[in-house]
Structure formats: C-alpha cells, structure tokens
Amino acid sequence: MSIFIDKDTTLLVQGITGRDGSFHAKQMMEYGTRVVGGVTPGKGGQVFEGTVPIFDTVHQAVHATGANTTVIYVPPPFAADAIMEAAAAGIKLIVCITEGVPVLDMTRVYPFVKEHGARLIGPNCPGLITPGASKVGIIPGRICTPGNVGIVSRSGTLTYEIVHQLTRAGIGQSSCVGIGGDPINGTNFIDCLAAFEADPHTKAVAMMGEIGGTDEQEAATFIKEHMTKPVVGFIAGQTAPPGRRMGHAGAIISGSSGTAAEKIDAFKAAGMGVASRPVDFVELISARLR
Amino acid sequence: MSIFIDKDTTLLVQGITGRDGSFHAKQMMEYGTRVVGGVTPGKGGQVFEGTVPIFDTVHQAVHATGANTTVIYVPPPFAADAIMEAAAAGIKLIVCITEGVPVLDMTRVYPFVKEHGARLIGPNCPGLITPGASKVGIIPGRICTPGNVGIVSRSGTLTYEIVHQLTRAGIGQSSCVGIGGDPINGTNFIDCLAAFEADPHTKAVAMMGEIGGTDEQEAATFIKEHMTKPVVGFIAGQTAPPGRRMGHAGAIISGSSGTAAEKIDAFKAAGMGVASRPVDFVELISARLR
Amino acid sequence: MDLHEYQAKELLRAAGVPVPPGRVAITPDEAEAIATEYGVPVMVKAQVHAGGRGKAGGVKFCKTAADAREKAQAILGMDIKGLTVEKVLVTVAADIASEAYVGIIVDRATKKAVFMVSAAGGIDIEEVAATTPEKILYLPVDPRYGLLPFEALRMGFFLYPDAKLARGAAKIMQQLYTAFINAGCSLAEINPLVVTPTNELVAVDGKMVIDDNELDRRPDIAALRDESSEAPSEVDARKANLTFIKLDGNVGCVVNGAGLAMATMDLVKYYGGDPANFLDIGGSSNPEKVVNALRIITSDPNVKCILFNIFGGITRTDDVANGIVTATKQNPLTVPIVIRLTGTNEEIAMEILKANGFSASSDMDEAVQRAVALAKGEAA
Amino acid sequence: MDLHEYQAKELLRAAGVPVPPGRVAITPDEAEAIATEYGVPVMVKAQVHAGGRGKAGGVKFCKTAADAREKAQAILGMDIKGLTVEKVLVTVAADIASEAYVGIIVDRATKKAVFMVSAAGGIDIEEVAATTPEKILYLPVDPRYGLLPFEALRMGFFLYPDAKLARGAAKIMQQLYTAFINAGCSLAEINPLVVTPTNELVAVDGKMVIDDNELDRRPDIAALRDESSEAPSEVDARKANLTFIKLDGNVGCVVNGAGLAMATMDLVKYYGGDPANFLDIGGSSNPEKVVNALRIITSDPNVKCILFNIFGGITRTDDVANGIVTATKQNPLTVPIVIRLTGTNEEIAMEILKANGFSASSDMDEAVQRAVALAKGEAA
C-alpha cells in the first residue's frame, strides 16, 4: 500500500526529449515505473529508448496510452501551460519537477487543476516514490526501501538525506512525497498527512519543513486534531538569518513570521516528535514503530 | 407555495435611482415586495421614497439589510459587473432586467455566478412574480392572480399577454418566471420546469418559447422524462422569415435550425399540449386542471 | 453587425494574422491601380453582406491589372441576393497547396466562445461538418483563462502534422481569438486558411460579425458600419433604436417585445392577414420611439393598416399614447390605425388617446382581427 | 528583485497612476537642477533597498533648489542599514490632507494576489494592522477574472466616503493591479496614497518587488536591476545562477537544494562551527556552476574550510566532481576542502575525485564535523 502512486501508475513524461526529462525518464524506467508515453511538441511519432512512443500533445498521448499520471520536466516559462494541458487532457495526478515557475502563473494553474479534479504535486519538487513499486520524479530510487514510514517534505535533497539515513538504518518507506517549496504549490502537508492517515500500510510519518510561511503550523494543528499515527518533524533553517521583509504588505498579511522556533513549538504542542538533526529521525521513528 | 420568491424575499434594487429602477422599485413596493435597500454608487446614505436606504455598494447593502435577493436595472455596460457584485456579496437570487448586455460579458458572468452558488435570472428578462406574495422585476402585478399554474417564458410582453388572458379566465398562477431571450442567460426552461415539478402548489405549467436555438427541444425532452405535471407550450415566430445565418460557424455548430415547426414537433412528441394562439392557453390549461 | 471581408481582414492584420496585401476599390480605375501597385495576379472580390458571392460571380481571379479593371467593372453594381455591390476588394492572389477552416462563435449550449477548426476548409465546410463531423475539432474556450497555449497548439497539430505549420497555426489561433475578443465579436472566421506551396500560412478570406451590444463601448468598431450596404428603412430604424425587418404584407405592426411582436405577426396570419414588417420598439420606451416607428411604417406604400400591440411592463403605455398623438399631429395618417394597449399606466394612456380622438382596445385577438379586416378594405 | 522607488513610480506612472513629477539625481548639482526644473518645494529621497529611510535621515523636505542641493549632498554617500546611497529621487512635494495605504502581495494562504487597503496609511501602517485590524480591508483577486470593477470600487469606498475620491481610488487600484501583473510583481505598494487639500489623489511613495522567476520573460523589467546597490558577491552569484547569502562564519558551504543547505548550516552550528554563507547551487547542475561557487566562496577571506554537501537527484554528482576538479586546477585551493557526495552518478563522481586526489565522504554528519574541526584549525 502507498499514497498517490503504485504498480498501476501509468506515466507520461512531458519534456521527455530534454536533458533532464530524458535522463530521469530512463531512471524511472529502470526503477520499474510504467512509462507509457512521452510528450514533446514537434517530436510526435518518434520513439524514446526504443519502447516509449512520443506525442505532440498530452491529449494525443492520453488518447493513445490511457496514462493516468504525468511528470513534467519542461522549462519554467512553459511549465504552467504543461500542467494545464495535462489537467485538461484528463490526467488525475500531475507531478511538476520544474523549478522557477513564476508565482503569478501558479495563481492561475491552481484553480484550473482543481476544476479538472486533478492533483498537482509541485512545482519545484522532487516528485514522489513508492519504494519497490513506482517512482515519479527525481528521488533517487536506490536510497529508498519498501516499508511503512510515510515521508512528506518541502525540500528536495534534504528529503533524500533523511530517507537515505532511514534506509541505512533498516527503516523502509510506504511512500515519499516531496511537495516542493514554492509559495503556491498543488499539494500541501495536510493533503499528504491525510493520505498517510488513510493508508493502512503506513505506521508513522516523517515530515520535513522549512522556515517561512505557516504551512507547518497548520499541519501541526491537523496532526493534533485528525491523526492517530505518530509524526516526527524537522525544520530546516534554525540558524538561518531572518529573511528579507516583503514591504509593509508582507508584515501585514502574515500573522506569523515563520521562524523555525515558532514551527518547532507548534510541533511540540501537537505532541509530535522533533528531530534536531536529520539523523535524529532514525531514533525517533524507530521508537514510534516499536 | 411558489418557486424562487415568496413572502420571505428581501430585495435590493441595484440602480434604484435611475429612471427604470426608481419607477419599478415603487411598483414592487406597492405590490408588497419587501424592498429593503437600494444601491447606487455615490448615493450611499440617501433614502428612497422615505423608507428604503441607499448604499454605495452591494456589500454594504447586504451587510446592513440581510437582503437575499437583488434586481438589477443598471445600464448595459455595467450590468455584468452589477451581477458579479451581487454574487460576490452573497446574494443567492439575482434578477437582471437590463437589456443589451454584451454576450461576451455573459460568458464571464455565468461561471462566476455558479461558483458563488447563486441563481441568476436574465439578463434581458422581465423578472418573476409570485402573485399575492412578491414581485421582482417588471411584470405588471395586476395582470396576475394567485393560483396553481406555473408560467415560464423566454419572452417579456408575450408572457404578460398570456398571464393576462389566464387571469381574465379565472386561472391563477403559482409563479411566473421570465427567463429572458439572450443567447446566454442564468436560468433556463429546465431549471424552472424542475422547480415547478417540485413545487406542491403548482398543478400545471404554461411555457412560452421562441424560434432559434434548441432550449425548447431540450425542455421537451426533460418534460417527457422527468415531469408528472401537464405542460402546455407555445412557440412565437411561426410565421417569421428564416433568420440571418451566422457564417459557416453558425451552420456547423447548431444541429438544429431552431424553427417553430421543429419545436412544436418536439412538444407534441413529449405529449405536451400546444397552443396555436396565446388565447388557446386558457382552454388547454383549463382542461388539464380539471 | 456584419463586417465586410476587407474590414475583417484589417482587424486580423492588426492582430498579426498574415493576410494577403490588398485594398478596397469603388471604381474599375481604382481596381486597376491597386493591382498595379501590389502586383498581379490578384483576386477581385465583391464586398457585400451575403454568402455565396463566388457562385454568384462576385469573386474573380485576374492575371493582369487590365483584367482586374475589367472584372471590377463587371462586379461593381452587380446584384447579389438583393444587395448591390458597391465595393470590391482587390488583393494579391495566394498560391494554394491546402485550405483549412478556422472559426470562433459564441455558442449558446456551452455558454462559451467555441473554436471550430478543420483541415478540410473552403466553401464546402458545411458539407464536411454534416457528413464527416470527425474532421472538425470543437474547442470551447474558458473565458476565465482565455485561449491557453496548449489549446492553440492542439488545434495547430489537428490541422497540420508538421510542427512548423502547427506552431504557425497556433499563433494565428491566438491572434484570431484576440481580434475576436477585442472587437466584441459573436463570430470570426478564417476560411480558407491557406498553406502555400512554400509552406507559408495565409488567411485568404475573413469574416466577422460584431455583437450589436458591444458597439456602444467600441466606437472604432461601430464606425465600420457601412450603411450603403443596408436597406434604408433598416438603417433608419436602427438609428431610432428600433428592431425592424421589412416583409411583404400590408398590416404594419408596431409591437413592444420580440416575442409579442412575433406572436402578433403569427396572429395576423392566423386571421388571414399578412404582416408588412417585424417592428419591436423594445423594452424601455419614450414617445420619440413611437414617432419614429410610425414614420418608418408609413413610408412603406404597401401598408394598408397600422396595428399597435403594446403590453406595458417597462414600456409605459402613456409614452406610447403620447408618441401616437405627436406623430399623427406632425403627419396625419392616410391609412386606418388599430391600437391595442394594456399594462403599465394603461388608464393614463387610454385617457390621452380618447382626448385625441383615438379609440383603443385591450384585447389582442380583437385588435388583430380588426386590423386584418381593415387592411383588406373591409369595414371594421 | 527590489525596484527603487523611482523605478516603481515610473512603472506606476506608465500605468496611469498620478505620481508627483520628479527625477533621479546622482550629484547635488543634478538635484538642484531638478528642483529648479520642476519647482519647489521638493522632497529629496535616498534610493536604497532598505526600509526606514526616513528615520535614518534619508528623506528630506526642501523649500528651495539650493536647499535641495544641500540635502542631496548630505544624503548621497550616506550609509543606510549597510547600504551606501548612490542616488536620490528629487520630486515635487505634495500637500497632504490625508494618507492611505494600498498594497498588493501574492499570498501563500489564499494562493492569490491580495489587496490590502487602509485609510490609515503612512509609515505606521504595520502598527495599524497589528492593533486595529478592522481598519484594513483584505481583498483577494481571483486570477481568473482579474480585479473586477466592483471590487476596485468597494476598496475605493472603504478608503473614501466621497464618491469622487472613491472612484478615483478605484481607478488607481486598477492601474496598480495592471502594473503589478505586467511587471510580474510579488509585491506592489503605494504608501502613502495622498489626498491633497484640493481633493486630488497622488501616489507619493511606491514600492515594487519583482518575482525573480519573471525576469527571463520580461527583459525590460530585468534591465531595471541596479547592481550598484547590491553586494558584489551576491551579484556574482546571481549571474552564475547560484543563490548566495553572505554570513559571518568561517565554514564555506556549497550545497544543492535550499532545504539541505539550511540543514547543513544548522548542522555546522550544531557541531560548534559557524557557516560563512548560504549557497545553493540549485536543481539542475553543470560543472560551470561549481567552478563559480568555489570562486565566490574562496573570495571571502574569512573562509577557513570549504564544505561540499551534495545529494544528487536532478543534480548529477559527476557534474559536481568535474566542477571541483576544473576549479581547483584553475585556482588551487589555499584552504582545506571536505566533500560529501551521494546520489545520482555517485560512483562516477567518486572515481573522478579519487583520480584527481580528492577524498570524499558519503555521510553528512561526519563531513560536517570534519569541516568544523578543520575550520577551527584542528586536525581532521
């Protein structure tokens, strides 16, 4: 069991002929993900790695392959359009790896995706993996191992670090989801926590946050009120200098300054375990799985 | 009993200080409609007819009066904005009398109103009346009398004509709704037919259509499949010359040419009574009420 | 409001759509000069608000400027479906490898602007739609997002498997949509969208219909109206804010509301008469409108009787009564008039009419029967 | 990217917002000339990317052109929160009857651009927000519809009961929103929006922050960057597509990913060290980035040890290894380096490093502890 992706995931790769897209398409195929098609406008009719048909549009690709999931590696100016194209073509899980998508683009993408009944993960995220079943994105497969700890994180490489440490300590994962760190993204902590709570195979959750915003505080409230499974949290940026203020407006709108201390206090108030270092997850999660 | 409006309707009049708005606000008040406020930007703080407070914005008016319904008499270039303002302020029934609203404005208004969970009647419509209880719009009150025939019509004055004839013949109405004849309007025949079907007080429905489009044909299908109450229909324009064609696109998109004959055939196929003249409603409805 | 081809093409060109160069001519001399200026071969195309110009001989290919002069001579003044050709467009002829159809219309069913595109363009597009609907792609545009790049590109690839042409077509879709929105259109078409033998895209014909309700806020578009191409009585009616369509009968009808106006005409026919026109004085009223309505109706020599059928709602019947009195004082009537008034301010209206020697009924069937009889010369 | 006040005001002026006339000066002579040209009194305002200019003495009222020269002399070269004032804006001083606040920011919570407006504008607006939040109207703009006329007017009436001012303010809201969208802003503010004693609206101060991700597609906005007002190492880093913030410690950190970079700094502190910087080489990698990162880090004389912490995902560790080899060949290191690499292409990377005489760890805690010890001069 897992969240969002599993053996039945059939994947398109948008931007499959680009540098990152082609590299990671191969990595996903090697991992065992069912990559059923690629999309690059103008390269329709070609075949990737001898087996994966390439299409000009997502519409054509969905029509021909019946894919239920897509992963996007297109450059930032085209990412918003790629996400909307996937949603309009009926894809229900859209994972956008692209970093640097303008936030005003995302204000339009977000409602569009919701209206089409799709889930977006990202942008600016590493994607997700259900170890041993399917990998969508760029999380290195070999650092993961199947198990019953759910992982959700705003960070990319920090997630790898912690998953890697868990795996080395023999603690496997049900699914690992990198939700991305952009101001507007498609899936938040609470979406993932609720999914892990509902997944019978997940026994505990490791959650990695960062300074800034109030997502972690809201997640802590959700955990306190709705979760029966143990959650261990970490906040990166405990020693970071205070961020640049965003005019008066930034000060007016955020009830919170989003410091690490504030978030860690919220975790503690929710009864969560709190990791001081990435490596601490090993001990804290182990204790909760016993 | 009735549909959409009754004694509990509390009404705002947008454009209450204009020529049409002020005239019909008085008419509605005389009829007994609970007109609780008016809106004209720049005239906030004034009082209409000694009793009705005027506000600068619908937001202020709703906040101060708790109105649940609004009727709009503002000029065409401002009508779309007035409708959206009402929906955003939480009004759940919006009646737009204004004629001449650009259809591209309506393509934006329609989803906006839906998203806000409101019902729009019109634009370019005479509004509605529940005889003896409440009148919203411009249907002359004295041509109506309480009873159990529901009226729904694309026309304005043609509706008055038929209601007038029914009233003279002693046949009262539960509610009369003029849905307006514009290409994009908020409420269609089927919405009203379903409401009449659900209204225990309505025993029969009189429905007036016009040439053009396929709304009447779709209504006929709905009547056949979903209605237990008798419906009598009329189509205006039986002798009208064929309309101007709208390029190739018009011919390509409409499966139907929307002639009166086609619509009358659909009525007959649905087992409806068909009036050849407005006055025929009297006999046909009487027979169905017996 | 219909635009002429040359006007639609100007708007398309301004939005960036590739349109063959050319200009409008109103004399054969001008046509020859334009052909000389832009270079031959050219097309000489009648500018009238009617379909089927080509079949009527109003579109000609000309190899030389002299030829353009000669063809313009033949086309100017030609009658096409009752309209006289006053202008021709002289435009460089494109070489044609293939013809596609691209159109946008505001669709009642989806309540959106809908694109229709087909690789099988040209004059037989309606036949294509009827017999092979799979050759047409329908794409409704969500007005909240506008035409999205992937939607335009999807249409591009539907028309052309070649990526360069698909991208070029996608760009033209965006330009057409922009022109459609900016001009307040209810319809905009490019047919044919041509691919030339050298793989260039050209919009060889363009059509636009403007939503009349948009004209007040778009004076630049309203200024494109060509009154010389309309019937004078319809021009007159429009200026008076009346909706008027001339017909062949002899009962002149003045009604408020399109539905009631149609029902009145239906009833005239029902009782054996023949309506001379459709005339809707519209929702809100003032006496001036009635004066204008009477002037327009009485200018038709066929009219043997005038029938007013007014049911007052937002229209005040006293305004109508005042209009009748004013108009008939200015220009006494030479044909009988039957007045039916009821609704808003009916009592006042009746008093005004009585005080000025008119009788009026409040029953529609009675009034219509009377008007039909009077038009036939029967005693009322 | 922050814009200077004078740049923000230019964009606002172009969108139609009434802004007092004025121009930027870089010498006292220029300041005097501008004051003479536009007429006194004027304000002379330091153009630096720092708040609290006024309290620091960087904003002065000048009754005469000579006064403007003198004040400009005092302000130019002034240090405000560590930034040197290189430019002053000399602008006509407005008479002030009242001050309102108008701001737009992209809000994470609503996922929309949100307007915040208050009749209690001026420098104490944050205090107003904290103590009397009812004096602020928050209005999220649905990006699918844009700022609707009734929304702008609602804000107008929230600021001013007077209809003329309310309509004027509504127009300014639309103009501000247009400028916000067209420039790709994450923030735009007018504070104060002034009503003059003669009831005119004037935007006396303006601020805009551009979303860095918008700059690639807006070269005109990107051209507004004022590198003279930034730390040279940060300019250098940005040009190399690196995210770099200089700090006071001595462990130079090169990390991929912001989260891991912060966690690495946290761990440096945890083990008793002090990071010299935040440096994220970002998602996709190439050797050139690493070369640039090393150049920037080693130019800081405080750095006693360099710590690489790379966990390869989309970043390929072999690219990083190649970058380290290239950079150190070009400029041999004078401080010790600790390399931690794992993830994508790790085997290749390790081979490259070994072949070039570097050792590398795959354990983060071990690497951080070693770097901290080396920075302290302890043997590793």
Tab-separated table of C-alpha atoms in Angstrom, chain D residues 23-174:
chain	number	residue	atom	x	y	z
D	23	ARG	CA	13.694	62.548	-11.479
D	24	VAL	CA	16.660	60.756	-10.018
D	25	ALA	CA	19.956	62.569	-9.315
D	26	ILE	CA	23.388	61.183	-8.572
D	27	THR	CA	25.054	64.522	-7.733
D	28	PRO	CA	23.984	67.567	-5.669
D	29	ASP	CA	24.189	69.679	-8.851
D	30	GLU	CA	21.677	67.458	-10.576
D	31	ALA	CA	19.410	67.588	-7.536
D	32	GLU	CA	19.429	71.370	-7.635
D	33	ALA	CA	18.751	71.403	-11.370
D	34	ILE	CA	15.776	69.059	-10.998
D	35	ALA	CA	14.327	71.155	-8.162
D	36	THR	CA	14.677	74.229	-10.351
D	37	GLU	CA	13.108	72.499	-13.332
D	38	TYR	CA	10.037	71.077	-11.551
D	39	GLY	CA	9.610	73.816	-8.967
D	40	VAL	CA	9.942	73.799	-5.183
D	41	PRO	CA	9.209	72.622	-2.602
D	42	VAL	CA	10.647	69.202	-3.344
D	43	MET	CA	11.463	66.044	-1.450
D	44	VAL	CA	14.957	64.577	-1.733
D	45	LYS	CA	14.731	60.849	-1.113
D	46	ALA	CA	17.530	58.279	-0.805
D	47	GLN	CA	17.129	55.404	-3.304
D	48	VAL	CA	18.328	52.317	-1.421
D	49	HIS	CA	16.886	48.833	-0.973
D	50	ALA	CA	16.211	49.330	2.738
D	51	GLY	CA	13.196	50.254	4.822
D	52	GLY	CA	13.246	53.045	7.400
D	53	ARG	CA	14.954	55.567	5.098
D	54	GLY	CA	13.039	58.420	6.689
D	55	LYS	CA	14.072	57.568	10.224
D	56	ALA	CA	17.682	57.245	9.038
D	57	GLY	CA	17.576	60.800	7.674
D	58	GLY	CA	17.415	59.751	4.019
D	59	VAL	CA	14.245	61.699	3.162
D	60	LYS	CA	14.213	65.487	3.373
D	61	PHE	CA	11.812	68.313	2.577
D	62	CYS	CA	13.441	71.229	0.733
D	63	LYS	CA	11.932	74.671	0.304
D	64	THR	CA	14.455	75.910	-2.257
D	65	ALA	CA	16.605	74.470	-5.014
D	66	ALA	CA	19.718	75.423	-3.016
D	67	ASP	CA	18.245	73.541	-0.101
D	68	ALA	CA	17.733	70.519	-2.385
D	69	ARG	CA	21.392	70.684	-3.354
D	70	GLU	CA	22.450	70.792	0.263
D	71	LYS	CA	20.200	67.918	1.341
D	72	ALA	CA	21.279	65.834	-1.645
D	73	GLN	CA	24.886	66.467	-0.663
D	74	ALA	CA	24.115	65.133	2.811
D	75	ILE	CA	22.172	62.098	1.673
D	76	LEU	CA	24.342	60.933	-1.245
D	77	GLY	CA	27.013	58.628	0.169
D	78	MET	CA	25.059	58.146	3.403
D	79	ASP	CA	25.045	54.621	4.842
D	80	ILE	CA	21.551	53.191	5.484
D	81	LYS	CA	21.475	49.732	7.036
D	82	GLY	CA	24.813	48.889	5.452
D	83	LEU	CA	23.923	50.198	2.005
D	84	THR	CA	25.516	53.285	0.500
D	85	VAL	CA	23.140	55.820	-1.042
D	86	GLU	CA	24.190	56.288	-4.685
D	87	LYS	CA	21.051	58.031	-5.974
D	88	VAL	CA	18.400	60.391	-4.713
D	89	LEU	CA	14.932	60.993	-6.115
D	90	VAL	CA	14.105	64.687	-6.334
D	91	THR	CA	10.364	65.023	-6.579
D	92	VAL	CA	7.754	67.743	-6.179
D	93	ALA	CA	6.412	67.750	-2.602
D	94	ALA	CA	2.655	67.142	-2.367
D	95	ASP	CA	0.408	68.919	0.104
D	96	ILE	CA	-1.137	66.276	2.288
D	97	ALA	CA	-4.672	66.261	3.651
D	98	SER	CA	-4.781	62.511	4.333
D	99	GLU	CA	-2.679	59.418	3.763
D	100	ALA	CA	-3.979	55.992	2.776
D	101	TYR	CA	-2.206	52.676	2.253
D	102	VAL	CA	-2.699	50.459	-0.815
D	103	GLY	CA	-0.725	47.254	-1.303
D	104	ILE	CA	-0.875	44.015	-3.297
D	105	ILE	CA	1.057	40.900	-2.395
D	106	VAL	CA	0.967	37.307	-3.618
D	107	ASP	CA	-0.438	35.483	-0.613
D	108	ARG	CA	0.509	31.867	0.115
D	109	ALA	CA	-2.646	31.186	2.130
D	110	THR	CA	-5.258	32.249	-0.448
D	111	LYS	CA	-2.944	31.428	-3.388
D	112	LYS	CA	-3.975	34.721	-4.924
D	113	ALA	CA	-2.801	38.288	-5.250
D	114	VAL	CA	-4.391	40.057	-2.283
D	115	PHE	CA	-5.101	43.760	-1.986
D	116	MET	CA	-4.699	45.398	1.408
D	117	VAL	CA	-6.017	48.918	1.745
D	118	SER	CA	-6.399	51.224	4.710
D	119	ALA	CA	-7.406	54.832	5.196
D	120	ALA	CA	-4.805	54.911	7.987
D	121	GLY	CA	-1.772	54.928	5.698
D	122	GLY	CA	1.761	56.200	6.171
D	123	ILE	CA	4.768	54.802	7.964
D	124	ASP	CA	2.794	53.359	10.879
D	125	ILE	CA	0.642	51.034	8.740
D	126	GLU	CA	2.121	47.897	10.324
D	127	GLU	CA	1.147	49.194	13.753
D	128	VAL	CA	-2.376	49.815	12.396
D	129	ALA	CA	-2.504	46.227	11.136
D	130	ALA	CA	-1.404	44.852	14.474
D	131	THR	CA	-3.611	46.925	16.776
D	132	THR	CA	-6.699	47.843	14.708
D	133	PRO	CA	-7.004	45.178	12.000
D	134	GLU	CA	-10.569	46.317	11.213
D	135	LYS	CA	-9.017	49.393	9.620
D	136	ILE	CA	-7.591	47.194	6.853
D	137	LEU	CA	-9.643	45.692	4.039
D	138	TYR	CA	-8.215	42.490	2.543
D	139	LEU	CA	-9.434	41.691	-0.944
D	140	PRO	CA	-8.103	38.604	-2.739
D	141	VAL	CA	-8.214	38.924	-6.535
D	142	ASP	CA	-9.416	35.863	-8.417
D	143	PRO	CA	-6.750	35.493	-11.136
D	144	ARG	CA	-9.334	34.012	-13.487
D	145	TYR	CA	-11.338	37.220	-13.548
D	146	GLY	CA	-8.752	39.860	-12.654
D	147	LEU	CA	-9.649	42.819	-10.465
D	148	LEU	CA	-13.335	43.408	-11.135
D	149	PRO	CA	-14.729	46.955	-11.292
D	150	PHE	CA	-16.993	46.443	-8.260
D	151	GLU	CA	-14.066	45.169	-6.222
D	152	ALA	CA	-11.989	48.232	-7.048
D	153	LEU	CA	-14.939	50.481	-6.210
D	154	ARG	CA	-15.568	48.649	-2.948
D	155	MET	CA	-11.980	49.404	-1.938
D	156	GLY	CA	-12.433	52.984	-3.105
D	157	PHE	CA	-15.444	53.463	-0.849
D	158	PHE	CA	-13.623	51.727	2.013
D	159	LEU	CA	-10.974	54.445	1.792
D	160	TYR	CA	-13.147	57.454	0.999
D	161	PRO	CA	-16.853	58.034	1.628
D	162	ASP	CA	-16.728	60.771	-1.022
D	163	ALA	CA	-17.822	59.277	-4.365
D	164	LYS	CA	-15.379	61.264	-6.493
D	165	LEU	CA	-12.415	60.150	-4.402
D	166	ALA	CA	-13.765	56.601	-4.201
D	167	ARG	CA	-13.982	56.399	-7.994
D	168	GLY	CA	-10.546	57.957	-8.350
D	169	ALA	CA	-9.090	55.450	-5.917
D	170	ALA	CA	-10.870	52.579	-7.732
D	171	LYS	CA	-9.173	53.680	-10.945
D	172	ILE	CA	-5.812	53.731	-9.186
D	173	MET	CA	-6.456	50.195	-7.849
D	174	GLN	CA	-6.992	49.002	-11.418
